[in-house]
Amino acid sequence: MTAGEDISMRRKKLRYRAWHRGTKEMDLILGPYADQHTEAMNEAELDRLEALMDEEDPPLLKWVMGQEEPPAHVDREFLAHLIADHQARLNP
């Protein structure tokens, strides 16, 4: 397998995982984001997405909705990009 095939499979797995979170709300936030952005992401950006997706759904949803501040370990810059993408889809 080449490096290109490896990253292609990783993108595919992340898209699948984004749509199958366990809560419909996070599926509808992360799924469209992953569909739109993963093909253009490099390894480092995929790492950032994967780290955010490793968080549990209930707190992640609260962070996206602005109900709670994320803890210090969370990549706030990447989270802000996800939130902006979600809001743009809600208010085109």
Short mmCIF file of C-alpha atoms in Angstrom, two decimals:
data_model
loop_
_atom_site.label_atom_id
_atom_site.label_comp_id
_atom_site.label_asym_id
_atom_site.label_seq_id
_atom_site.Cartn_x
_atom_site.Cartn_y
_atom_site.Cartn_z
CA MET A 1 0.00 0.00 0.00
CA THR A 2 1.30 3.48 -0.83
CA ALA A 3 1.17 6.48 1.46
CA GLY A 4 -1.58 7.94 -0.74
CA GLU A 5 -3.70 4.83 -0.24
CA ASP A 6 -3.07 4.95 3.51
CA ILE A 7 -4.29 8.53 3.84
CA SER A 8 -7.21 7.82 1.52
CA MET A 9 -8.32 4.92 3.74
CA ARG A 10 -7.83 7.06 6.85
CA ARG A 11 -10.03 9.79 5.39
CA LYS A 12 -12.70 7.23 4.51
CA LYS A 13 -12.64 5.78 8.04
CA LEU A 14 -12.87 9.25 9.60
CA ARG A 15 -15.85 10.15 7.41
CA TYR A 16 -17.59 6.93 8.41
CA ARG A 17 -16.80 7.52 12.07
CA ALA A 18 -18.06 11.11 11.86
CA TRP A 19 -21.46 9.87 10.64
CA HIS A 20 -21.71 7.05 13.20
CA ARG A 21 -21.03 8.75 16.51
CA GLY A 22 -23.82 7.36 18.64
CA THR A 23 -25.77 10.60 18.93
CA LYS A 24 -27.67 11.98 15.95
CA GLU A 25 -26.77 15.56 16.89
CA MET A 26 -23.04 14.92 16.59
CA ASP A 27 -23.57 12.86 13.42
CA LEU A 28 -25.20 15.92 11.87
CA ILE A 29 -22.36 18.21 12.97
CA LEU A 30 -19.32 16.04 12.29
CA GLY A 31 -20.63 14.07 9.29
CA PRO A 32 -21.11 17.00 6.92
CA TYR A 33 -17.87 18.57 8.19
CA ALA A 34 -15.90 15.41 7.46
CA ASP A 35 -17.56 15.00 4.05
CA GLN A 36 -16.65 18.54 3.08
CA HIS A 37 -13.13 18.82 4.49
CA THR A 38 -11.29 15.49 4.89
CA GLU A 39 -10.22 15.14 1.24
CA ALA A 40 -8.24 18.40 1.49
CA MET A 41 -6.74 17.62 4.91
CA ASN A 42 -3.13 16.57 5.38
CA GLU A 43 -1.95 14.11 8.05
CA ALA A 44 -1.60 16.80 10.74
CA GLU A 45 -5.11 18.13 10.10
CA LEU A 46 -6.51 14.60 10.16
CA ASP A 47 -4.75 14.14 13.52
CA ARG A 48 -6.51 17.26 14.82
CA LEU A 49 -9.90 16.04 13.61
CA GLU A 50 -9.29 12.60 15.06
CA ALA A 51 -8.30 14.06 18.44
CA LEU A 52 -11.51 16.07 18.54
CA MET A 53 -13.54 13.03 17.53
CA ASP A 54 -11.97 11.08 20.40
CA GLU A 55 -13.93 13.30 22.80
CA GLU A 56 -17.24 12.04 24.17
CA ASP A 57 -20.39 13.27 22.41
CA PRO A 58 -22.19 15.01 25.32
CA PRO A 59 -19.36 17.42 26.21
CA LEU A 60 -18.39 17.90 22.55
CA LEU A 61 -21.97 18.90 21.73
CA LYS A 62 -21.98 21.37 24.64
CA TRP A 63 -18.76 22.94 23.35
CA VAL A 64 -20.10 23.21 19.80
CA MET A 65 -23.33 24.77 21.07
CA GLY A 66 -21.43 27.21 23.29
CA GLN A 67 -22.98 25.83 26.47
CA GLU A 68 -19.63 25.01 28.08
CA GLU A 69 -15.99 25.96 27.63
CA PRO A 70 -13.83 23.06 26.46
CA PRO A 71 -11.03 21.88 28.77
CA ALA A 72 -7.46 23.04 28.20
CA HIS A 73 -6.39 19.91 26.27
CA VAL A 74 -8.93 20.55 23.49
CA ASP A 75 -7.67 22.13 20.25
CA ARG A 76 -9.76 25.29 20.44
CA GLU A 77 -8.63 26.58 17.05
CA PHE A 78 -9.80 23.41 15.33
CA LEU A 79 -13.00 23.36 17.40
CA ALA A 80 -13.70 26.96 16.32
CA HIS A 81 -13.32 25.90 12.68
CA LEU A 82 -15.80 23.06 13.22
CA ILE A 83 -18.26 25.43 14.94
CA ALA A 84 -17.97 28.01 12.14
CA ASP A 85 -18.59 25.30 9.54
CA HIS A 86 -21.65 24.06 11.42
CA GLN A 87 -23.07 27.57 11.81
CA ALA A 88 -22.49 28.31 8.10
CA ARG A 89 -24.57 25.24 7.23
CA LEU A 90 -27.36 26.34 9.59
CA ASN A 91 -27.38 29.92 8.26
CA PRO A 92 -26.34 29.83 4.61
#
